[in-house]
XYZ file of C-alpha atoms in Angstrom:
683
model
C 80.762 -37.915 -11.899
C 83.353 -36.310 -14.099
C 86.931 -37.378 -14.702
C 89.802 -35.679 -16.431
C 87.854 -32.875 -18.053
C 89.828 -29.788 -18.971
C 88.122 -26.561 -17.967
C 88.806 -22.868 -18.144
C 88.196 -20.503 -15.240
C 86.006 -17.462 -15.085
C 85.388 -14.901 -12.420
C 81.609 -14.595 -12.654
C 79.366 -15.866 -9.877
C 76.306 -17.879 -10.660
C 73.180 -19.069 -8.938
C 71.976 -22.554 -9.081
C 68.464 -21.479 -8.728
C 66.294 -19.086 -6.688
C 66.294 -17.735 -6.734
C 66.408 -17.895 -3.083
C 68.146 -15.106 -2.161
C 66.343 -15.041 -4.706
C 66.264 -15.498 -2.070
C 65.531 -12.896 -0.277
C 64.782 -9.762 -1.561
C 61.626 -7.869 -1.422
C 59.773 -7.721 -4.688
C 60.108 -4.010 -4.701
C 63.767 -4.538 -5.568
C 62.945 -7.332 -7.999
C 65.928 -9.256 -6.841
C 66.347 -12.806 -7.393
C 64.769 -15.555 -8.482
C 64.022 -13.965 -11.473
C 63.277 -15.758 -14.588
C 66.560 -17.465 -14.577
C 66.103 -18.279 -18.195
C 66.369 -14.623 -19.112
C 69.462 -13.875 -17.114
C 72.851 -14.132 -18.622
C 75.365 -11.955 -16.845
C 73.364 -11.545 -13.673
C 73.034 -13.808 -10.713
C 69.689 -15.096 -9.791
C 68.622 -16.365 -6.516
C 65.860 -18.719 -6.611
C 63.883 -17.195 -3.599
C 62.877 -17.391 -5.749
C 60.423 -17.469 -7.684
C 62.101 -16.949 -10.975
C 61.191 -13.653 -10.719
C 63.633 -11.564 -8.922
C 66.892 -10.204 -10.226
C 69.790 -8.587 -8.596
C 73.389 -8.115 -9.562
C 75.629 -9.661 -6.970
C 78.606 -7.617 -6.071
C 81.106 -10.034 -4.635
C 83.038 -12.843 -6.234
C 84.801 -13.411 -2.924
C 84.537 -11.945 0.553
C 86.596 -8.790 0.954
C 89.410 -8.887 3.498
C 89.286 -12.675 3.923
C 91.295 -15.690 2.814
C 91.125 -19.352 3.793
C 94.411 -20.911 4.885
C 95.203 -24.579 5.392
C 98.263 -25.156 7.555
C 100.235 -28.354 7.991
C 98.691 -30.650 10.559
C 100.992 -29.816 13.490
C 101.885 -26.265 12.481
C 101.699 -23.402 14.952
C 99.635 -20.869 13.068
C 100.200 -17.821 15.252
C 103.797 -16.909 14.230
C 102.948 -16.953 10.517
C 99.809 -14.908 10.926
C 101.473 -12.421 13.248
C 104.373 -12.029 10.834
C 101.986 -10.808 8.140
C 99.691 -8.847 10.412
C 96.758 -11.221 9.896
C 93.972 -12.140 12.306
C 92.594 -15.666 12.730
C 88.805 -15.485 12.728
C 87.353 -19.016 12.547
C 88.569 -22.593 12.321
C 87.040 -25.685 10.731
C 86.715 -28.362 13.394
C 89.093 -31.327 12.917
C 90.864 -29.553 10.071
C 93.783 -27.136 10.305
C 91.831 -24.786 8.042
C 91.358 -21.206 9.190
C 89.423 -18.182 8.013
C 91.841 -15.261 8.214
C 90.948 -11.563 8.072
C 92.951 -8.543 7.033
C 92.467 -4.895 6.103
C 91.368 -5.068 2.476
C 91.907 -1.333 2.072
C 95.621 -1.832 2.600
C 96.206 -5.175 0.911
C 94.479 -7.150 -1.815
C 93.435 -10.766 -1.577
C 95.959 -11.694 -4.251
C 98.786 -10.048 -2.315
C 97.943 -11.846 0.916
C 97.683 -15.159 -0.924
C 101.064 -14.552 -2.541
C 102.729 -13.898 0.837
C 101.191 -16.868 2.610
C 101.881 -19.243 -0.276
C 105.594 -18.770 0.358
C 105.344 -19.882 3.986
C 106.689 -23.362 4.678
C 103.887 -24.360 7.075
C 101.081 -23.354 4.686
C 99.585 -26.158 2.600
C 97.098 -24.068 0.630
C 95.585 -20.597 0.618
C 92.693 -19.250 -1.444
C 89.990 -16.565 -1.559
C 86.810 -17.076 0.455
C 84.573 -17.396 -2.596
C 80.895 -16.466 -2.403
C 78.067 -18.768 -3.498
C 74.425 -18.145 -4.230
C 71.313 -20.308 -4.597
C 71.181 -21.466 -8.118
C 61.131 -25.762 -6.958
C 49.727 -40.175 -6.535
C 49.082 -39.340 -2.858
C 46.206 -37.657 -1.059
C 48.292 -34.490 -0.691
C 46.197 -31.631 -2.018
C 48.653 -30.474 -4.699
C 49.955 -33.872 -5.766
C 48.487 -33.451 -9.248
C 50.811 -30.465 -9.758
C 53.931 -32.595 -9.249
C 54.510 -33.346 -12.920
C 58.082 -34.460 -12.250
C 56.684 -37.356 -10.215
C 53.811 -38.318 -12.506
C 53.146 -36.602 -15.824
C 49.873 -37.407 -17.584
C 50.135 -34.415 -19.898
C 48.600 -31.972 -17.425
C 49.130 -28.273 -18.093
C 51.475 -26.649 -15.569
C 51.934 -22.889 -15.477
C 50.501 -22.579 -18.980
C 52.549 -25.348 -20.629
C 51.028 -28.689 -21.563
C 53.166 -31.616 -20.526
C 54.129 -34.724 -22.472
C 52.738 -37.863 -20.807
C 55.308 -40.027 -19.023
C 57.920 -37.265 -19.068
C 58.421 -37.909 -15.387
C 60.609 -39.830 -12.958
C 58.124 -42.673 -12.334
C 57.972 -41.809 -8.655
C 54.607 -43.503 -7.886
C 55.985 -46.649 -9.522
C 59.035 -46.434 -7.250
C 56.790 -45.976 -4.205
C 54.843 -49.073 -5.162
C 58.056 -51.095 -5.269
C 59.084 -50.067 -1.759
C 55.589 -50.027 -0.234
C 56.115 -53.234 1.731
C 59.767 -52.685 2.548
C 61.139 -51.547 5.874
C 63.068 -48.601 4.488
C 66.109 -47.392 6.380
C 65.923 -43.786 7.538
C 68.262 -41.642 5.466
C 69.393 -38.166 6.456
C 69.900 -35.664 3.654
C 71.865 -32.537 4.484
C 70.301 -29.541 2.735
C 73.277 -27.199 2.491
C 71.530 -24.055 1.371
C 69.584 -21.187 2.866
C 67.565 -22.096 5.943
C 64.572 -24.422 6.090
C 61.250 -23.625 7.754
C 61.205 -26.581 10.150
C 57.681 -25.715 11.369
C 56.047 -25.990 7.959
C 53.266 -28.609 8.309
C 54.676 -30.606 5.391
C 58.187 -30.603 6.895
C 57.867 -30.489 10.681
C 57.854 -34.293 11.005
C 60.655 -34.757 8.491
C 63.443 -32.794 10.164
C 66.562 -34.472 11.534
C 66.928 -34.344 15.317
C 70.160 -34.398 17.287
C 68.901 -36.471 20.207
C 71.799 -35.614 22.531
C 71.097 -31.918 22.210
C 67.313 -32.326 22.281
C 67.515 -34.282 25.542
C 70.409 -32.289 26.963
C 70.731 -29.028 28.849
C 70.028 -25.615 27.320
C 73.096 -23.543 26.414
C 75.346 -26.588 26.775
C 77.243 -28.399 24.039
C 75.884 -31.770 25.135
C 77.443 -33.789 22.313
C 80.776 -31.950 22.414
C 80.849 -31.165 18.702
C 81.507 -27.450 19.146
C 77.937 -26.348 18.384
C 75.662 -25.461 21.287
C 72.026 -26.633 21.126
C 72.276 -27.795 17.517
C 69.024 -29.731 17.827
C 68.124 -29.676 14.123
C 71.322 -28.583 12.401
C 73.206 -25.283 12.307
C 73.118 -21.813 10.787
C 76.667 -21.080 9.637
C 75.598 -17.814 8.009
C 74.494 -16.255 11.297
C 76.517 -18.481 13.597
C 73.637 -19.880 15.666
C 71.242 -22.812 15.954
C 68.232 -21.132 14.307
C 68.118 -23.004 11.026
C 65.265 -20.802 9.781
C 65.220 -17.002 9.860
C 62.115 -15.298 8.513
C 64.025 -12.054 8.115
C 66.444 -13.783 5.722
C 63.688 -15.281 3.611
C 64.986 -18.865 3.540
C 62.525 -19.829 0.808
C 65.118 -21.606 -1.305
C 66.164 -24.170 1.286
C 62.547 -24.739 2.309
C 61.528 -25.372 -1.308
C 64.398 -27.799 -1.859
C 63.577 -29.675 1.359
C 59.967 -30.192 0.323
C 60.906 -31.873 -2.954
C 63.129 -34.313 -1.103
C 61.049 -35.161 1.936
C 57.693 -33.362 2.336
C 55.353 -35.571 4.334
C 53.181 -37.983 2.342
C 49.546 -38.868 2.913
C 48.859 -36.033 5.348
C 46.047 -34.609 3.267
C 47.688 -31.310 2.393
C 50.317 -29.702 0.247
C 52.858 -31.766 -1.641
C 54.802 -34.974 -1.120
C 58.549 -35.491 -1.142
C 60.204 -38.216 -3.173
C 61.743 -40.057 -0.222
C 59.300 -41.028 2.567
C 62.261 -42.403 4.513
C 64.272 -39.166 4.392
C 64.962 -36.707 7.170
C 66.243 -33.225 6.359
C 69.287 -31.827 8.145
C 69.124 -28.049 7.552
C 72.606 -26.578 7.254
C 72.231 -22.924 6.436
C 75.242 -21.164 4.960
C 73.545 -18.816 2.490
C 71.770 -15.621 3.504
C 70.737 -12.369 1.835
C 74.350 -11.667 0.866
C 75.078 -15.156 -0.423
C 77.323 -17.695 1.264
C 81.067 -18.203 1.552
C 83.507 -21.025 0.849
C 84.495 -21.174 4.507
C 80.914 -21.581 5.693
C 80.252 -24.193 3.002
C 83.283 -26.138 4.231
C 82.013 -25.936 7.806
C 78.575 -27.197 6.752
C 80.051 -30.161 4.895
C 82.284 -31.020 7.851
C 79.291 -30.848 10.177
C 77.300 -33.232 7.977
C 80.251 -35.608 7.787
C 80.645 -35.603 11.578
C 76.995 -36.666 11.893
C 77.420 -39.538 9.452
C 75.394 -38.012 6.625
C 75.693 -39.908 3.349
C 73.843 -37.536 0.988
C 73.913 -33.759 0.683
C 71.856 -31.530 -1.611
C 73.705 -28.509 -2.963
C 71.549 -26.179 -5.038
C 74.066 -23.346 -5.245
C 77.157 -22.367 -7.175
C 79.764 -19.850 -8.216
C 82.202 -19.180 -11.024
C 84.788 -18.561 -8.312
C 86.987 -21.566 -7.544
C 89.238 -24.036 -9.317
C 89.915 -27.751 -9.509
C 91.594 -28.996 -6.354
C 90.764 -25.969 -4.208
C 89.929 -26.444 -0.529
C 86.214 -26.892 -1.086
C 86.847 -29.611 -3.651
C 89.140 -31.442 -1.222
C 86.661 -31.233 1.649
C 83.894 -32.584 -0.600
C 86.109 -35.487 -1.660
C 87.040 -36.191 1.952
C 83.406 -36.115 3.111
C 82.641 -39.570 1.737
C 79.086 -38.490 0.950
C 77.129 -38.327 -2.285
C 77.316 -34.646 -3.172
C 74.428 -33.745 -5.501
C 75.067 -30.345 -7.094
C 73.109 -27.980 -9.344
C 74.740 -27.322 -12.710
C 73.683 -23.646 -12.721
C 71.180 -21.455 -14.532
C 73.138 -19.311 -16.952
C 72.659 -21.391 -20.136
C 76.414 -21.940 -20.069
C 78.526 -24.864 -21.218
C 80.183 -26.020 -17.985
C 82.822 -27.881 -20.009
C 84.130 -24.477 -21.051
C 82.966 -22.239 -18.197
C 82.837 -24.349 -15.041
C 80.359 -23.657 -12.275
C 81.541 -24.863 -8.887
C 80.969 -27.092 -6.993
C 79.082 -28.942 -9.754
C 82.081 -28.840 -12.103
C 84.656 -30.297 -9.723
C 85.911 -33.629 -11.087
C 85.405 -35.452 -7.764
C 84.058 -38.994 -8.087
C 81.408 -38.342 -5.422
C 79.797 -35.325 -7.139
C 76.718 -35.726 -9.324
C 76.008 -32.644 -11.455
C 72.365 -32.013 -12.369
C 70.777 -29.994 -15.174
C 67.079 -29.186 -15.613
C 64.337 -30.305 -18.006
C 60.775 -29.043 -18.500
C 57.540 -31.055 -18.544
C 58.107 -31.907 -22.207
C 61.485 -33.516 -21.581
C 63.458 -30.641 -23.069
C 66.619 -29.196 -21.604
C 65.477 -25.980 -19.896
C 66.575 -22.841 -21.661
C 68.260 -21.515 -18.523
C 70.021 -24.771 -17.598
C 73.774 -25.073 -17.786
C 75.001 -28.133 -19.645
C 78.200 -30.001 -20.479
C 78.912 -33.219 -22.323
C 81.586 -34.150 -19.778
C 80.667 -31.990 -16.789
C 76.881 -32.376 -16.345
C 75.865 -35.950 -15.561
C 72.076 -36.086 -15.675
C 68.978 -33.917 -15.710
C 65.789 -33.845 -13.641
C 62.557 -31.828 -13.519
C 63.430 -28.168 -12.916
C 60.747 -25.996 -14.540
C 57.515 -25.056 -12.730
C 58.314 -27.137 -9.677
C 55.792 -26.823 -6.863
C 57.092 -27.244 -3.324
C 57.055 -25.863 0.193
C 57.929 -22.270 1.080
C 57.841 -20.509 4.456
C 54.656 -19.085 5.873
C 53.618 -15.828 4.262
C 51.982 -13.008 6.160
C 48.201 -13.225 6.168
C 46.481 -11.172 3.531
C 43.065 -10.964 5.140
C 43.001 -7.458 6.512
C 39.590 -5.783 6.524
C 39.123 -3.770 3.356
C 41.889 -5.511 1.445
C 41.315 -7.836 -1.455
C 42.446 -9.527 -4.628
C 40.614 -7.366 -7.153
C 38.901 -3.995 -7.520
C 36.220 -2.480 -9.696
C 36.128 1.247 -10.428
C 33.432 3.414 -11.968
C 32.694 7.145 -11.983
C 29.599 6.935 -14.135
C 31.585 7.310 -17.336
C 34.441 4.815 -17.364
C 34.504 1.364 -15.791
C 37.448 -0.843 -14.888
C 38.277 -4.095 -13.165
C 41.843 -4.755 -12.007
C 42.679 -8.278 -10.851
C 45.786 -8.995 -8.756
C 46.203 -12.334 -10.515
C 45.362 -13.698 -13.963
C 42.393 -15.719 -15.183
C 44.916 -18.441 -15.956
C 45.265 -18.868 -12.187
C 41.641 -19.912 -11.672
C 41.687 -23.640 -10.935
C 38.772 -24.892 -13.044
C 37.523 -23.957 -16.490
C 33.938 -23.524 -15.299
C 34.944 -21.074 -12.559
C 37.275 -19.233 -14.922
C 34.493 -18.861 -17.491
C 32.001 -17.670 -14.861
C 34.380 -15.067 -13.440
C 35.321 -13.833 -16.931
C 31.652 -13.520 -17.935
C 30.841 -11.515 -14.808
C 33.781 -9.211 -15.494
C 32.562 -8.429 -18.999
C 28.957 -8.057 -17.820
C 30.090 -5.435 -15.310
C 31.968 -3.581 -18.032
C 28.963 -3.720 -20.338
C 30.914 -5.416 -23.113
C 28.970 -5.833 -26.344
C 28.905 -9.025 -28.386
C 28.351 -6.982 -31.537
C 31.356 -4.708 -31.008
C 34.898 -6.181 -31.138
C 36.959 -6.224 -27.936
C 40.645 -5.336 -28.039
C 42.685 -8.116 -26.399
C 46.172 -6.864 -25.457
C 48.590 -9.782 -25.024
C 51.284 -8.338 -22.773
C 52.440 -11.564 -21.033
C 56.034 -11.194 -22.313
C 56.089 -14.700 -23.739
C 58.704 -13.411 -26.179
C 61.081 -13.156 -23.187
C 60.513 -16.728 -22.036
C 57.465 -16.343 -19.807
C 54.451 -18.649 -20.321
C 51.988 -17.614 -23.006
C 48.381 -17.326 -21.861
C 46.774 -15.734 -24.912
C 44.998 -18.975 -25.843
C 43.177 -18.960 -22.493
C 41.751 -15.475 -23.079
C 40.868 -16.228 -26.693
C 39.036 -19.405 -25.693
C 37.098 -17.527 -23.009
C 36.038 -14.799 -25.399
C 35.066 -17.248 -28.134
C 33.116 -19.537 -25.795
C 31.117 -16.567 -24.510
C 30.294 -15.326 -28.018
C 32.467 -12.206 -28.136
C 34.491 -11.052 -31.133
C 37.936 -9.617 -30.585
C 41.130 -8.287 -32.094
C 44.478 -9.308 -30.582
C 47.412 -6.945 -30.185
C 50.676 -8.569 -29.003
C 53.167 -6.483 -27.018
C 56.778 -7.601 -26.630
C 58.701 -7.127 -23.406
C 59.769 -3.472 -22.896
C 57.702 -2.336 -25.894
C 54.835 0.123 -25.683
C 51.340 -1.242 -26.062
C 48.539 0.314 -28.154
C 48.386 4.094 -27.957
C 45.368 6.052 -26.741
C 43.937 6.570 -30.224
C 44.012 2.833 -30.871
C 42.389 2.012 -27.525
C 39.604 4.521 -28.110
C 38.492 2.597 -31.196
C 37.210 -0.139 -28.869
C 34.383 -0.015 -26.379
C 36.105 -2.648 -24.188
C 39.801 -3.423 -23.703
C 41.201 -6.526 -21.995
C 44.882 -6.118 -21.108
C 46.640 -9.074 -19.457
C 50.249 -9.431 -18.285
C 50.485 -13.106 -17.214
C 53.724 -13.709 -15.319
C 55.530 -10.830 -17.009
C 56.761 -7.907 -14.970
C 58.981 -6.052 -17.432
C 62.751 -6.057 -18.013
C 65.230 -5.020 -15.352
C 65.025 -1.351 -16.350
C 61.255 -1.092 -16.835
C 57.889 -2.532 -15.775
C 54.952 -4.409 -17.267
C 53.151 -1.148 -18.129
C 55.427 1.460 -19.665
C 54.942 5.187 -19.063
C 53.305 5.380 -22.514
C 50.973 2.525 -21.581
C 49.869 4.290 -18.410
C 49.217 7.510 -20.310
C 47.258 5.667 -23.007
C 45.115 3.771 -20.491
C 44.350 6.893 -18.460
C 43.360 8.769 -21.619
C 41.194 5.824 -22.661
C 39.357 5.803 -19.324
C 38.926 9.584 -19.456
C 37.077 9.062 -22.735
C 34.648 6.625 -21.070
C 36.487 3.401 -21.873
C 35.835 0.029 -20.255
C 39.006 -1.786 -19.068
C 39.789 -5.239 -17.686
C 43.403 -5.286 -16.459
C 44.625 -8.681 -15.291
C 47.902 -10.120 -13.974
C 49.841 -10.574 -10.762
C 52.284 -7.817 -11.724
C 50.060 -5.737 -13.973
C 50.606 -2.613 -11.865
C 54.128 -3.507 -10.670
C 56.156 -0.300 -10.760
C 53.021 1.776 -11.426
C 51.631 1.729 -7.877
C 52.067 5.457 -7.360
C 51.119 6.589 -10.842
C 48.070 8.780 -11.430
C 46.518 5.917 -13.407
C 46.595 3.583 -10.415
C 46.241 5.953 -7.454
C 43.805 8.473 -8.878
C 41.978 7.121 -11.906
C 41.622 3.508 -10.703
C 41.593 4.449 -7.015
C 43.884 1.589 -5.996
C 46.117 1.519 -2.945
C 48.629 -1.288 -3.563
C 49.097 -3.068 -0.221
C 51.492 -5.894 -0.958
C 51.732 -9.384 -2.363
C 51.624 -12.944 -1.156
C 50.854 -16.458 -2.282
C 47.394 -16.385 -3.837
C 44.622 -17.982 -1.839
C 41.085 -18.847 -2.904
C 38.904 -15.768 -3.273
C 35.305 -14.845 -2.509
C 33.225 -12.110 -4.130
C 31.854 -9.220 -2.102
C 28.117 -8.561 -2.060
C 27.020 -5.767 -4.360
C 30.006 -6.066 -6.686
C 30.610 -7.633 -10.102
C 31.306 -11.061 -8.663
C 28.537 -11.156 -6.064
C 29.199 -13.868 -3.468
C 30.852 -16.273 -5.910
C 33.820 -18.308 -4.738
C 36.808 -19.119 -6.940
C 39.592 -21.634 -6.411
C 42.997 -20.133 -7.193
C 46.009 -22.219 -8.172
C 49.150 -21.817 -6.039
C 50.921 -18.733 -7.364
C 53.409 -16.431 -5.744
C 53.356 -12.652 -5.830
C 49.629 -12.208 -6.285
C 48.793 -8.570 -5.514
C 46.262 -7.422 -2.976
C 44.690 -4.006 -2.892
C 42.656 -1.521 -0.880
C 40.387 1.221 -2.212
C 41.911 4.660 -2.425
C 38.529 6.245 -3.135
C 35.480 4.248 -1.907
C 33.141 6.483 -3.891
C 34.716 5.192 -7.105
C 36.562 1.985 -6.265
C 35.342 -1.147 -4.451
C 37.018 -4.404 -3.500
C 35.121 -7.059 -5.453
C 37.157 -10.153 -4.516
C 38.386 -10.805 -0.982
C 40.837 -13.336 0.372
C 39.227 -15.547 3.046
C 40.863 -16.063 6.401
C 43.810 -18.366 5.948
C 45.241 -20.701 8.484
C 48.894 -21.125 9.315
C 50.841 -22.109 6.192
C 47.721 -22.285 4.035
C 48.825 -22.222 0.413
C 52.485 -21.852 1.357
C 53.591 -23.667 -1.747
C 55.097 -22.021 -4.795
C 56.411 -22.809 -8.241
C 60.131 -22.229 -8.721
C 62.316 -22.857 -11.788
C 65.989 -23.758 -11.834
C 68.615 -26.437 -11.625
C 68.232 -25.799 -7.902
C 64.816 -27.431 -8.210
C 66.122 -30.312 -10.346
C 68.833 -31.199 -7.838
C 66.563 -32.221 -4.910
C 64.665 -34.551 -7.242
C 67.919 -36.457 -7.624
C 68.785 -36.240 -3.921
C 65.338 -37.625 -3.108
C 65.796 -40.619 -5.411
C 69.258 -41.239 -3.929
C 67.725 -41.204 -0.434
C 65.101 -43.717 -1.562
C 67.883 -45.938 -2.913
C 69.714 -45.696 0.406
C 66.498 -46.630 2.165
C 66.456 -49.888 0.240
C 70.189 -50.539 0.612
C 72.024 -48.464 3.189
C 75.393 -49.868 2.123
C 75.435 -48.170 -1.266
C 78.463 -45.967 -1.896
C 78.303 -42.603 -3.666
C 79.986 -44.099 -6.737
C 77.471 -46.949 -6.868
C 74.529 -44.527 -6.614
C 75.972 -42.255 -9.289
C 76.662 -45.177 -11.602
C 73.110 -46.479 -11.195
C 71.481 -43.099 -11.746
C 73.561 -42.498 -14.851
C 72.650 -45.874 -16.347
C 68.917 -46.017 -15.583
C 67.580 -42.682 -16.819
C 64.999 -41.886 -19.484
C 66.056 -40.215 -22.763
C 65.560 -36.470 -22.982
C 63.487 -35.207 -25.913
C 65.672 -32.204 -26.673
C 69.216 -31.223 -25.674
C 70.389 -34.737 -24.857
C 73.593 -34.202 -26.816
C 74.599 -31.542 -24.290
C 74.423 -33.838 -21.240
C 76.862 -36.660 -20.436
C 74.159 -39.325 -20.259
C 71.501 -37.572 -22.325
C 68.927 -38.697 -19.775
C 66.769 -37.602 -16.861
C 66.327 -39.579 -13.648
C 64.006 -42.594 -13.455
C 63.281 -43.373 -9.792
C 61.610 -46.699 -10.482
C 64.481 -48.173 -12.485
C 67.030 -46.772 -10.034
C 65.745 -48.988 -7.222
C 65.354 -52.205 -9.220
């Protein structure tokens, strides 16, 4: 809740997360959800995955403005006078989306003309927005934001008790009859059939029990059984073709089903999710955001989660007024550009409305995340937003005969193993050590001859560092080694250097190269191919180790790999007659694990296969971003409403601001200097 802060305007758009149009782009375009922490003047969509990047083209929709007329005004004469066409209207508001030929007139010119009309209250561009990740649930131990005992998440050791005390909050409400609370997830779509979400989706009973193709409740939306898709203009709140990972991930943090023996748990067991999709592959617009908020208001929703943002907008614009008029707690992501929102506001989080709570992100050590926006007057609180595990839509199965997670190649001279994920992704130390030992046994590594360990995980660019894992494996197995560290975009060891070693281990971790390059540079590919031609022994490991090199002679010819695609990693099983035999390995949830086929069976064999996976198996991923922090706060607010349904937005905001835990780093950049404490919030 911010009051009276003075802010400058900027024209850049920002994401409040995945990524998710991140969200939506195929990895081959490396679009969004890219490591938000590394992006400055680019938008990232949390679809992810902190791993996709894409420059967004539009600050506002071309050929469109939003016009608010006086309550009783006849809109047609004014629009006709200026040659404008009314396209859509917000129900119960005299607010219209108006279209015009942008090749003939600019947005500014149309705004100037309409602003002079007596019956026009306000006119503005149609700005675009973009997405800014205890119980018996199988991945509950990965939810460090709920309960942090110092466990290592995505390569970073946590600090015990740097969490929101969620189990403690659950214990307090265990014997209470919590009131059901609906949370509107205004975002991309939500996969309402996900097993962890299917029982937690809001239902419009009048439409569910009504007639097909009839607006049974008379609200202007036909068959809106679970919400509405304002992006596509229909009742399908989840569209696989659009991705919709971001909204699904957010929804899981708030309300994933507890005690169902699988996946994750949401913070609020009493919450139901109302999916209101207004963001798609091309972002979302102000007009559609306004419609979504109005829809939620008409259904009596008291809390909305808003993990999206833009640098387009200004204090007192139409979106700000609709938010104020909604009467709901509007939880908003501060943004992921490492910006000071006091100076460069990100909307809607930076509006000064009393009912908006702006949320930044911390990591599992209590530090302000490097990518998180901040602001001593404009960002209220923080919450867990780094390496957040939650629900994502079903991925295509990866068990196609002949496809697998890893290959081994040998022509009698050279030998190589290429894994489509890293050893850091093996769940247990004993399994990791066994798999590593079998890899080196296959390669014929010598304990009397040093191994070259190439650390190419791009930790210098903000990705997790995994070198300690590989060093510990080598040391524990009695091997000696020399480490060579490669910075992002730099060339690794040349061919002459590689040839000094009988065995080379080259790992890439979560790195996948900068926006204009890949994990392996052209020089790296040449050096590795030359090394193998000389009879070298190579272990290449990492989910994006061959990203961008799929069609190179190194991959296609020398290693004999046909890159098939990528998906969430599942547990793997060794193939008989290969390096790993019939061993089974448990793989941590990780997105974008590669899977391969052999391009030359005489040389290359699949040595690790993915087992058959059931619907939604392992459809959980780690995302980073203030988009992931925001639903933690929305979930706590829903739990508070479950205890006392009469709480107002201002009361909830005041409580959350006063009951947080101190941050360990960056507290001076946040209004309260704290992160949310669920247990204290419901005292």
